[in-house]
C-alpha cells in the first residue's frame, strides 16, 4: 500500500502468504478478545457441533424499500465522500428513477438455536441481505456504504466491491474485483478511498443500441440475479461471512403479478416473499465452540457439514395448498448440489422455468436439478397435490468429498435441506399458472456465420499449486483480451485435471453451442452466465459485447479458485 492508501497487487505467491497471514492474525485476535467472532479454522476437518433439523423457520429476505433522496445527491462523476470510481456511462439515457441505500456492516446473527449467536457481515447487517425488486426500463441507483470495522476480528478483509450478478450494466457499476474501497483504503483500479459507492443499474435489456425503440431486446431479460462482494483475493471469505443478497427483475411478460390483466403477462406465482420465494443454499463449517470457521489455507474449495437456506441451518417453511415459485441459488463456496423433491420417500415432479435467471422458452417437468456455484434455477412446486399435514423435503443427493467437485455418485437418501409443511388451503383460489410458452430466445447466428466469428480459447488449469487461465495467474491491471464494443465472439472454455470449474462471465448472457462437440441438455439451451466446466471438458459459448465499455471479469466461481488467481480481465473498447 502506498502513502495514499492505494494498494499494490502481489504476485500469486505473495498473495497466498498475505491471505493466510491476515487470516491468522484475525484468528489470534478472535481467540484472545472476542470468542463470538468468526476465526481461521484450525480443526476444519472436525465435525461441527450437532444441530437439530427443522426447528428453525425459513427466513424470507425483506424487500428493500427505496429512499426519497440521497445526500449528497448522486452525480455522473464521483461524489463528495465517494470512492474514486469512473464516471457513469449513459447517465442521461438511464437517469435513475428510484434510489436505494445499502449499509454493509457487522451484526449479530443466529444460524441455529443450538449454536451461539455470532458476528457476521451483511448488507444492512442481514444474512442474506435484503432483496431488491426492480423493473426493466426503470433505472435505479444503489448507494452502498462500507461500515465494516477497519480493525475487524476474524477472516476476510473489510474493503468491499459489490458485483450484481449478472445485470447488463456499465463497468464502473459492475463491482470489478480491483474496485474495492473503504474510507481509508482503495483497490488498484480506483483513484481514491471513500465511505460509499454509487452503483448505477440501468435495468435495460441487452442490445439497447440495436433495439433503442424498445430499450433493448426483451428476449434478453433476466429475472433472478444476486449481488455479492467481489473484493480481490477475499471474495470467498467475505461472502462466507454473509455478503450476498438477491436482486429480482420484472417486466411486462414476467410481471410479478398473477392477477395481471395484461394478455402478455405469464401470471406465474407471485408476491415476493409470499408465493415467490428466493432461496440461497450455502454450506458452512463451525468450530468446536460453534463459531463460524474458515480455512484460509485451503485453495481447493471449502466444504461445510452444515447446510444453510437463507442463513438458517435446515429450516422449515409452511406453505398453502397452491403453486409457489422458488428461486434457487447455489451461494457456494464450492459445493455442487443435485436437488430432489421428496414426499413419503418418493421423488416428486416440479416445473423448471428458468436457468441462471433466464426464463426458458417452455417449462420442463423434472425430478432433479444439478447446480454448480452461482447457478440459479427457478422452479414451481404445486402443493395443491398434497393433503394438509403433508411434509415434503428438498434433498441434496449429490456426493462430494472435496473441492474438486462431485464424482457423479448419488447418495441413497441424501441430505434433507429444507422441509415444506403443507398447513392450509389458500384463502383465495390459486389463479397463478405456468403457461406452455415462457420467453422466446434471441436468434443465434447460423453455423456459417459462427465459423466466421473470432474465437478465443480459455484453458482453466493449475500450475505449481496455483490456479491459472491460459497458464497465467490473474493480473487485475492487465486485460487478457480487448474486445470491440458490439462484437460477437465464440469462446471455448477448456478444463484440465480432475477439477470442476463453474465459470462465470460478467456483463452478458451467453449461449452454449456445444459440450464436447455435442448439443447441450435441454435445460442448458437457453441463456446462461455460469458454465459448469467438468474435468477434461470443452464448452463452446456464443457471446455478444454490447452497449457499454470498460473492464469486466471471467472467473471460476469456486470461491477459493477465484481468490487464488483463476480469473481474467477483459476490456470492451470503442
Tab-separated table of N, CA and C in Angstrom, residues 304-440:
chain	number	residue	atom	x	y	z
A	304	UNK	N	-18.590	-27.489	3.725
A	304	UNK	CA	-19.117	-27.477	5.076
A	304	UNK	C	-19.945	-28.715	5.355
A	305	UNK	N	-20.235	-28.940	6.626
A	305	UNK	CA	-21.104	-30.049	7.012
A	305	UNK	C	-22.416	-29.553	7.607
A	306	UNK	N	-22.647	-28.246	7.527
A	306	UNK	CA	-23.931	-27.660	7.896
A	306	UNK	C	-24.479	-26.923	6.683
A	307	UNK	N	-25.785	-27.079	6.463
A	307	UNK	CA	-26.397	-26.572	5.241
A	307	UNK	C	-27.384	-25.458	5.580
A	308	UNK	N	-27.086	-24.284	5.060
A	308	UNK	CA	-27.919	-23.114	5.306
A	308	UNK	C	-28.882	-22.906	4.148
A	309	UNK	N	-30.088	-22.504	4.484
A	309	UNK	CA	-31.031	-21.988	3.497
A	309	UNK	C	-31.463	-20.619	4.013
A	310	UNK	N	-31.141	-19.596	3.259
A	310	UNK	CA	-31.397	-18.208	3.683
A	310	UNK	C	-30.824	-17.925	5.071
A	311	UNK	N	-29.643	-18.480	5.323
A	311	UNK	CA	-28.922	-18.150	6.544
A	311	UNK	C	-29.262	-18.981	7.761
A	312	UNK	N	-30.174	-19.944	7.647
A	312	UNK	CA	-30.527	-20.829	8.759
A	312	UNK	C	-30.200	-22.275	8.394
A	313	UNK	N	-29.810	-23.055	9.382
A	313	UNK	CA	-29.456	-24.450	9.161
A	313	UNK	C	-30.719	-25.298	9.078
A	314	UNK	N	-30.906	-25.951	7.935
A	314	UNK	CA	-32.003	-26.898	7.691
A	314	UNK	C	-33.339	-26.403	8.266
A	315	UNK	N	-33.880	-25.343	7.704
A	315	UNK	CA	-35.127	-24.784	8.228
A	315	UNK	C	-36.360	-25.464	7.647
A	316	UNK	N	-37.513	-25.049	8.159
A	316	UNK	CA	-38.797	-25.483	7.617
A	316	UNK	C	-39.534	-24.268	7.074
A	317	UNK	N	-40.460	-24.534	6.142
A	317	UNK	CA	-41.235	-23.455	5.538
A	317	UNK	C	-42.676	-23.921	5.404
A	318	UNK	N	-43.602	-23.176	5.997
A	318	UNK	CA	-45.017	-23.518	5.923
A	318	UNK	C	-45.617	-22.973	4.629
A	319	UNK	N	-46.373	-23.837	3.937
A	319	UNK	CA	-46.947	-23.454	2.644
A	319	UNK	C	-48.443	-23.742	2.625
A	320	UNK	N	-49.111	-23.077	1.699
A	320	UNK	CA	-50.520	-23.337	1.422
A	320	UNK	C	-50.633	-24.324	0.265
A	321	UNK	N	-51.828	-24.870	0.103
A	321	UNK	CA	-52.069	-25.839	-0.978
A	321	UNK	C	-52.311	-25.069	-2.290
A	322	UNK	N	-51.198	-24.615	-2.856
A	322	UNK	CA	-51.249	-23.848	-4.099
A	322	UNK	C	-49.841	-23.861	-4.712
A	323	UNK	N	-49.664	-23.159	-5.825
A	323	UNK	CA	-48.374	-23.113	-6.507
A	323	UNK	C	-47.478	-22.031	-5.899
A	324	UNK	N	-46.197	-22.342	-5.823
A	324	UNK	CA	-45.161	-21.416	-5.370
A	324	UNK	C	-44.034	-21.388	-6.398
A	325	UNK	N	-43.466	-20.218	-6.558
A	325	UNK	CA	-42.238	-20.065	-7.346
A	325	UNK	C	-41.062	-19.964	-6.382
A	326	UNK	N	-40.086	-20.825	-6.556
A	326	UNK	CA	-38.878	-20.786	-5.746
A	326	UNK	C	-37.691	-20.469	-6.647
A	327	UNK	N	-36.894	-19.508	-6.198
A	327	UNK	CA	-35.702	-19.093	-6.955
A	327	UNK	C	-34.478	-19.635	-6.221
A	328	UNK	N	-33.953	-20.738	-6.701
A	328	UNK	CA	-32.846	-21.424	-6.057
A	328	UNK	C	-31.519	-20.827	-6.522
A	329	UNK	N	-30.637	-20.575	-5.569
A	329	UNK	CA	-29.291	-20.074	-5.838
A	329	UNK	C	-28.293	-20.918	-5.066
A	330	UNK	N	-27.283	-21.418	-5.762
A	330	UNK	CA	-26.163	-22.054	-5.083
A	330	UNK	C	-25.182	-20.957	-4.699
A	331	UNK	N	-25.185	-20.591	-3.423
A	331	UNK	CA	-24.366	-19.487	-2.945
A	331	UNK	C	-22.959	-19.859	-2.539
A	332	UNK	N	-22.549	-21.132	-2.780
A	332	UNK	CA	-21.166	-21.528	-2.577
A	332	UNK	C	-20.819	-21.821	-1.118
A	333	UNK	N	-19.508	-21.962	-0.841
A	333	UNK	CA	-18.427	-21.529	-1.722
A	333	UNK	C	-17.940	-22.525	-2.760
A	334	UNK	N	-18.129	-23.861	-2.555
A	334	UNK	CA	-17.537	-24.817	-3.501
A	334	UNK	C	-18.427	-26.015	-3.789
A	335	UNK	N	-19.477	-26.210	-3.026
A	335	UNK	CA	-20.279	-27.425	-3.171
A	335	UNK	C	-21.228	-27.340	-4.363
A	336	UNK	N	-21.387	-28.481	-5.036
A	336	UNK	CA	-22.424	-28.667	-6.046
A	336	UNK	C	-23.605	-29.371	-5.382
A	337	UNK	N	-24.790	-29.149	-5.920
A	337	UNK	CA	-25.999	-29.775	-5.390
A	337	UNK	C	-26.747	-30.485	-6.514
A	338	UNK	N	-27.408	-31.574	-6.149
A	338	UNK	CA	-28.438	-32.144	-7.021
A	338	UNK	C	-29.706	-32.253	-6.179
A	339	UNK	N	-30.653	-31.378	-6.480
A	339	UNK	CA	-31.865	-31.260	-5.685
A	339	UNK	C	-32.922	-32.244	-6.170
A	340	UNK	N	-33.536	-32.930	-5.210
A	340	UNK	CA	-34.674	-33.812	-5.454
A	340	UNK	C	-35.784	-33.401	-4.494
A	341	UNK	N	-37.009	-33.383	-4.972
A	341	UNK	CA	-38.172	-33.102	-4.129
A	341	UNK	C	-38.777	-34.434	-3.705
A	342	UNK	N	-38.853	-34.655	-2.386
A	342	UNK	CA	-39.275	-35.954	-1.866
A	342	UNK	C	-40.548	-35.819	-1.031
A	343	UNK	N	-41.435	-36.809	-1.217
A	343	UNK	CA	-42.653	-36.914	-0.413
A	343	UNK	C	-42.886	-38.384	-0.116
A	344	UNK	N	-42.923	-38.724	1.166
A	344	UNK	CA	-43.094	-40.109	1.591
A	344	UNK	C	-42.102	-41.027	0.882
A	345	UNK	N	-40.839	-40.584	0.853
A	345	UNK	CA	-39.717	-41.331	0.275
A	345	UNK	C	-39.823	-41.557	-1.230
A	346	UNK	N	-40.676	-40.802	-1.892
A	346	UNK	CA	-40.819	-40.915	-3.346
A	346	UNK	C	-40.483	-39.582	-4.001
A	347	UNK	N	-39.792	-39.637	-5.127
A	347	UNK	CA	-39.456	-38.419	-5.854
A	347	UNK	C	-40.704	-37.802	-6.460
A	348	UNK	N	-40.749	-36.474	-6.438
A	348	UNK	CA	-41.898	-35.734	-6.937
A	348	UNK	C	-41.495	-34.852	-8.116
A	349	UNK	N	-42.466	-34.583	-8.973
A	349	UNK	CA	-42.240	-33.676	-10.096
A	349	UNK	C	-42.255	-32.226	-9.620
A	350	UNK	N	-41.474	-31.408	-10.284
A	350	UNK	CA	-41.603	-29.955	-10.179
A	350	UNK	C	-41.396	-29.377	-11.571
A	351	UNK	N	-41.717	-28.108	-11.721
A	351	UNK	CA	-41.631	-27.461	-13.028
A	351	UNK	C	-40.464	-26.494	-13.034
A	352	UNK	N	-39.573	-26.706	-13.973
A	352	UNK	CA	-38.356	-25.901	-14.108
A	352	UNK	C	-38.623	-24.823	-15.144
A	353	UNK	N	-38.490	-23.540	-14.751
A	353	UNK	CA	-38.889	-22.464	-15.663
A	353	UNK	C	-37.756	-21.520	-16.044
A	354	UNK	N	-36.646	-21.500	-15.303
A	354	UNK	CA	-35.587	-20.536	-15.614
A	354	UNK	C	-34.235	-21.076	-15.189
A	355	UNK	N	-33.219	-20.805	-16.010
A	355	UNK	CA	-31.841	-21.193	-15.744
A	355	UNK	C	-30.997	-19.929	-15.654
A	356	UNK	N	-30.282	-19.762	-14.548
A	356	UNK	CA	-29.472	-18.559	-14.316
A	356	UNK	C	-30.292	-17.282	-14.457
A	357	UNK	N	-31.543	-17.350	-14.048
A	357	UNK	CA	-32.403	-16.177	-14.092
A	357	UNK	C	-33.069	-15.928	-15.419
A	358	UNK	N	-32.794	-16.772	-16.415
A	358	UNK	CA	-33.341	-16.605	-17.755
A	358	UNK	C	-34.501	-17.573	-17.963
A	359	UNK	N	-35.705	-17.031	-18.185
A	359	UNK	CA	-36.840	-17.902	-18.464
A	359	UNK	C	-36.560	-18.753	-19.697
A	360	UNK	N	-36.935	-20.012	-19.630
A	360	UNK	CA	-36.791	-20.922	-20.761
A	360	UNK	C	-37.892	-20.651	-21.779
A	361	UNK	N	-37.722	-21.109	-23.019
A	361	UNK	CA	-38.812	-20.967	-23.994
A	361	UNK	C	-40.077	-21.695	-23.560
A	362	UNK	N	-39.902	-22.833	-22.897
A	362	UNK	CA	-41.042	-23.619	-22.420
A	362	UNK	C	-40.663	-24.273	-21.098
A	363	UNK	N	-41.620	-24.470	-20.212
A	363	UNK	CA	-41.313	-25.116	-18.932
A	363	UNK	C	-40.950	-26.581	-19.125
A	364	UNK	N	-40.172	-27.105	-18.184
A	364	UNK	CA	-39.757	-28.501	-18.205
A	364	UNK	C	-40.238	-29.177	-16.927
A	365	UNK	N	-40.811	-30.356	-17.055
A	365	UNK	CA	-41.170	-31.155	-15.887
A	365	UNK	C	-39.969	-32.007	-15.510
A	366	UNK	N	-39.507	-31.858	-14.266
A	366	UNK	CA	-38.278	-32.527	-13.853
A	366	UNK	C	-38.446	-33.112	-12.456
A	367	UNK	N	-37.521	-34.009	-12.119
A	367	UNK	CA	-37.481	-34.579	-10.776
A	367	UNK	C	-36.149	-34.330	-10.080
A	368	UNK	N	-35.226	-33.718	-10.787
A	368	UNK	CA	-33.937	-33.388	-10.180
A	368	UNK	C	-33.316	-32.251	-10.966
A	369	UNK	N	-32.442	-31.517	-10.308
A	369	UNK	CA	-31.708	-30.451	-10.974
A	369	UNK	C	-30.361	-30.289	-10.288
A	370	UNK	N	-29.308	-30.254	-11.096
A	370	UNK	CA	-27.953	-30.116	-10.570
A	370	UNK	C	-27.492	-28.677	-10.742
A	371	UNK	N	-26.810	-28.155	-9.714
A	371	UNK	CA	-26.400	-26.751	-9.722
A	371	UNK	C	-24.971	-26.596	-9.220
A	372	UNK	N	-24.137	-25.913	-10.028
A	372	UNK	CA	-22.821	-25.503	-9.587
A	372	UNK	C	-22.897	-24.172	-8.861
A	373	UNK	N	-21.772	-23.744	-8.308
A	373	UNK	CA	-21.733	-22.495	-7.547
A	373	UNK	C	-22.148	-21.329	-8.442
A	374	UNK	N	-23.041	-20.502	-7.940
A	374	UNK	CA	-23.563	-19.276	-8.568
A	374	UNK	C	-24.629	-19.545	-9.611
A	375	UNK	N	-24.920	-20.801	-9.923
A	375	UNK	CA	-26.035	-21.067	-10.827
A	375	UNK	C	-27.347	-20.819	-10.100
A	376	UNK	N	-28.348	-20.408	-10.867
A	376	UNK	CA	-29.695	-20.221	-10.334
A	376	UNK	C	-30.679	-21.091	-11.109
A	377	UNK	N	-31.739	-21.479	-10.437
A	377	UNK	CA	-32.803	-22.257	-11.070
A	377	UNK	C	-34.127	-21.823	-10.468
A	378	UNK	N	-35.043	-21.382	-11.312
A	378	UNK	CA	-36.399	-21.061	-10.865
A	378	UNK	C	-37.276	-22.278	-11.106
A	379	UNK	N	-37.963	-22.714	-10.063
A	379	UNK	CA	-38.856	-23.858	-10.184
A	379	UNK	C	-40.217	-23.498	-9.594
A	380	UNK	N	-41.242	-24.210	-10.033
A	380	UNK	CA	-42.589	-24.058	-9.480
A	380	UNK	C	-43.001	-25.398	-8.890
A	381	UNK	N	-43.442	-25.368	-7.643
A	381	UNK	CA	-43.966	-26.558	-6.970
A	381	UNK	C	-45.439	-26.327	-6.692
A	382	UNK	N	-46.252	-27.296	-7.059
A	382	UNK	CA	-47.696	-27.210	-6.836
A	382	UNK	C	-48.058	-28.051	-5.614
A	383	UNK	N	-48.281	-27.383	-4.488
A	383	UNK	CA	-48.595	-28.084	-3.246
A	383	UNK	C	-50.074	-28.457	-3.145
A	384	UNK	N	-50.884	-28.088	-4.134
A	384	UNK	CA	-52.297	-28.479	-4.091
A	384	UNK	C	-52.462	-29.983	-4.249
A	385	UNK	N	-51.425	-30.666	-4.689
A	385	UNK	CA	-51.480	-32.117	-4.880
A	385	UNK	C	-51.344	-32.883	-3.567
A	386	UNK	N	-51.064	-32.170	-2.479
A	386	UNK	CA	-50.762	-32.846	-1.222
A	386	UNK	C	-51.754	-32.418	-0.144
A	387	UNK	N	-52.204	-33.356	0.686
A	387	UNK	CA	-53.179	-33.008	1.733
A	387	UNK	C	-52.547	-32.170	2.834
A	388	UNK	N	-53.408	-31.447	3.536
A	388	UNK	CA	-52.946	-30.676	4.689
A	388	UNK	C	-52.285	-31.625	5.691
A	389	UNK	N	-51.169	-31.197	6.225
A	389	UNK	CA	-50.394	-32.029	7.139
A	389	UNK	C	-49.237	-32.739	6.469
A	390	UNK	N	-49.170	-32.658	5.144
A	390	UNK	CA	-48.074	-33.303	4.421
A	390	UNK	C	-46.756	-32.588	4.693
A	391	UNK	N	-45.683	-33.353	4.603
A	391	UNK	CA	-44.338	-32.796	4.685
A	391	UNK	C	-43.537	-33.263	3.476
A	392	UNK	N	-42.970	-32.302	2.754
A	392	UNK	CA	-42.109	-32.586	1.622
A	392	UNK	C	-40.708	-32.077	1.949
A	393	UNK	N	-39.712	-32.637	1.298
A	393	UNK	CA	-38.331	-32.272	1.581
A	393	UNK	C	-37.589	-31.974	0.284
A	394	UNK	N	-36.813	-30.912	0.318
A	394	UNK	CA	-35.855	-30.660	-0.748
A	394	UNK	C	-34.537	-31.275	-0.292
A	395	UNK	N	-34.053	-32.236	-1.075
A	395	UNK	CA	-32.947	-33.097	-0.654
A	395	UNK	C	-31.780	-32.955	-1.630
A	396	UNK	N	-30.574	-32.868	-1.093
A	396	UNK	CA	-29.369	-32.947	-1.922
A	396	UNK	C	-28.846	-34.373	-1.894
A	397	UNK	N	-28.763	-34.999	-3.072
A	397	UNK	CA	-28.295	-36.384	-3.137
A	397	UNK	C	-26.908	-36.503	-3.766
A	398	UNK	N	-26.307	-35.389	-4.134
A	398	UNK	CA	-25.027	-35.443	-4.834
A	398	UNK	C	-23.881	-35.588	-3.840
A	399	UNK	N	-23.070	-36.597	-4.060
A	399	UNK	CA	-21.931	-36.851	-3.187
A	399	UNK	C	-20.743	-35.998	-3.622
A	400	UNK	N	-20.097	-35.361	-2.657
A	400	UNK	CA	-18.903	-34.562	-2.939
A	400	UNK	C	-18.025	-34.566	-1.707
A	401	UNK	N	-16.767	-34.937	-1.886
A	401	UNK	CA	-15.863	-35.098	-0.757
A	401	UNK	C	-14.843	-33.982	-0.620
A	402	UNK	N	-14.595	-33.234	-1.699
A	402	UNK	CA	-13.595	-32.174	-1.621
A	402	UNK	C	-13.874	-31.129	-2.691
A	403	UNK	N	-12.990	-30.138	-2.777
A	403	UNK	CA	-13.197	-29.026	-3.686
A	403	UNK	C	-13.040	-29.355	-5.148
A	404	UNK	N	-12.649	-30.590	-5.475
A	404	UNK	CA	-12.541	-30.962	-6.885
A	404	UNK	C	-13.894	-30.951	-7.578
A	405	UNK	N	-14.938	-31.132	-6.813
A	405	UNK	CA	-16.269	-31.216	-7.391
A	405	UNK	C	-16.853	-32.598	-7.198
A	406	UNK	N	-18.071	-32.818	-7.653
A	406	UNK	CA	-18.730	-34.108	-7.462
A	406	UNK	C	-18.145	-35.178	-8.379
A	407	UNK	N	-18.312	-36.422	-7.965
A	407	UNK	CA	-17.868	-37.539	-8.813
A	407	UNK	C	-19.042	-38.265	-9.459
A	408	UNK	N	-20.203	-37.616	-9.459
A	408	UNK	CA	-21.434	-38.120	-10.078
A	408	UNK	C	-22.072	-39.278	-9.313
A	409	UNK	N	-21.574	-39.583	-8.118
A	409	UNK	CA	-22.229	-40.587	-7.297
A	409	UNK	C	-23.372	-39.936	-6.523
A	410	UNK	N	-24.478	-40.660	-6.416
A	410	UNK	CA	-25.626	-40.162	-5.671
A	410	UNK	C	-25.770	-40.924	-4.360
A	411	UNK	N	-26.038	-40.182	-3.301
A	411	UNK	CA	-26.337	-40.808	-2.020
A	411	UNK	C	-27.743	-41.398	-2.065
A	412	UNK	N	-27.926	-42.523	-1.414
A	412	UNK	CA	-29.229	-43.192	-1.471
A	412	UNK	C	-30.326	-42.319	-0.886
A	413	UNK	N	-30.077	-41.765	0.276
A	413	UNK	CA	-31.085	-40.917	0.917
A	413	UNK	C	-30.778	-39.442	0.749
A	414	UNK	N	-29.516	-39.091	0.795
A	414	UNK	CA	-29.133	-37.697	0.667
A	414	UNK	C	-29.330	-36.922	1.959
A	415	UNK	N	-29.180	-35.613	1.853
A	415	UNK	CA	-29.319	-34.712	2.996
A	415	UNK	C	-30.546	-33.840	2.808
A	416	UNK	N	-31.440	-33.883	3.768
A	416	UNK	CA	-32.635	-33.036	3.715
A	416	UNK	C	-32.239	-31.610	4.093
A	417	UNK	N	-32.440	-30.691	3.164
A	417	UNK	CA	-32.013	-29.310	3.374
A	417	UNK	C	-33.140	-28.395	3.830
A	418	UNK	N	-34.338	-28.638	3.318
A	418	UNK	CA	-35.474	-27.752	3.579
A	418	UNK	C	-36.737	-28.590	3.633
A	419	UNK	N	-37.552	-28.350	4.671
A	419	UNK	CA	-38.828	-29.072	4.790
A	419	UNK	C	-39.976	-28.132	4.484
A	420	UNK	N	-40.908	-28.595	3.661
A	420	UNK	CA	-42.136	-27.865	3.368
A	420	UNK	C	-43.274	-28.503	4.160
A	421	UNK	N	-43.931	-27.720	4.998
A	421	UNK	CA	-45.086	-28.190	5.764
A	421	UNK	C	-46.355	-27.622	5.135
A	422	UNK	N	-47.200	-28.499	4.617
A	422	UNK	CA	-48.454	-28.063	3.991
A	422	UNK	C	-49.457	-27.811	5.108
A	423	UNK	N	-49.768	-26.527	5.363
A	423	UNK	CA	-50.513	-26.155	6.557
A	423	UNK	C	-51.985	-25.863	6.308
A	424	UNK	N	-52.332	-25.323	5.138
A	424	UNK	CA	-53.704	-24.842	4.975
A	424	UNK	C	-54.044	-24.719	3.503
A	425	UNK	N	-55.346	-24.554	3.262
A	425	UNK	CA	-55.804	-24.174	1.931
A	425	UNK	C	-55.630	-22.670	1.765
A	426	UNK	N	-55.413	-22.198	0.552
A	426	UNK	CA	-55.296	-20.751	0.359
A	426	UNK	C	-56.616	-20.053	0.640
A	427	UNK	N	-56.535	-18.840	1.136
A	427	UNK	CA	-57.752	-18.076	1.430
A	427	UNK	C	-58.513	-17.729	0.161
A	428	UNK	N	-57.793	-17.619	-0.949
A	428	UNK	CA	-58.405	-17.316	-2.242
A	428	UNK	C	-57.971	-18.371	-3.238
A	429	UNK	N	-58.779	-18.623	-4.262
A	429	UNK	CA	-58.382	-19.600	-5.283
A	429	UNK	C	-57.047	-19.220	-5.916
A	430	UNK	N	-56.262	-20.220	-6.216
A	430	UNK	CA	-54.965	-20.005	-6.850
A	430	UNK	C	-55.172	-19.788	-8.343
A	431	UNK	N	-54.981	-18.560	-8.803
A	431	UNK	CA	-55.159	-18.264	-10.224
A	431	UNK	C	-53.817	-18.152	-10.948
A	432	UNK	N	-52.727	-18.422	-10.241
A	432	UNK	CA	-51.425	-18.404	-10.910
A	432	UNK	C	-51.341	-19.575	-11.881
A	433	UNK	N	-50.395	-19.501	-12.789
A	433	UNK	CA	-50.289	-20.540	-13.808
A	433	UNK	C	-48.838	-20.648	-14.280
A	434	UNK	N	-48.573	-21.724	-15.004
A	434	UNK	CA	-47.311	-21.887	-15.722
A	434	UNK	C	-47.686	-22.166	-17.171
A	435	UNK	N	-47.685	-21.140	-18.019
A	435	UNK	CA	-48.126	-21.331	-19.400
A	435	UNK	C	-47.166	-22.206	-20.194
A	436	UNK	N	-47.643	-22.708	-21.314
A	436	UNK	CA	-46.851	-23.612	-22.146
A	436	UNK	C	-45.687	-22.907	-22.827
A	437	UNK	N	-45.788	-21.585	-23.004
A	437	UNK	CA	-44.688	-20.806	-23.558
A	437	UNK	C	-44.279	-19.752	-22.536
A	438	UNK	N	-42.973	-19.582	-22.381
A	438	UNK	CA	-42.468	-18.612	-21.416
A	438	UNK	C	-41.828	-17.422	-22.140
A	439	UNK	N	-40.539	-17.471	-22.411
A	439	UNK	CA	-39.889	-16.351	-23.108
A	439	UNK	C	-39.080	-16.890	-24.289
A	440	UNK	N	-39.297	-16.309	-25.451
A	440	UNK	CA	-38.557	-16.720	-26.642
A	440	UNK	C	-37.084	-16.356	-26.500
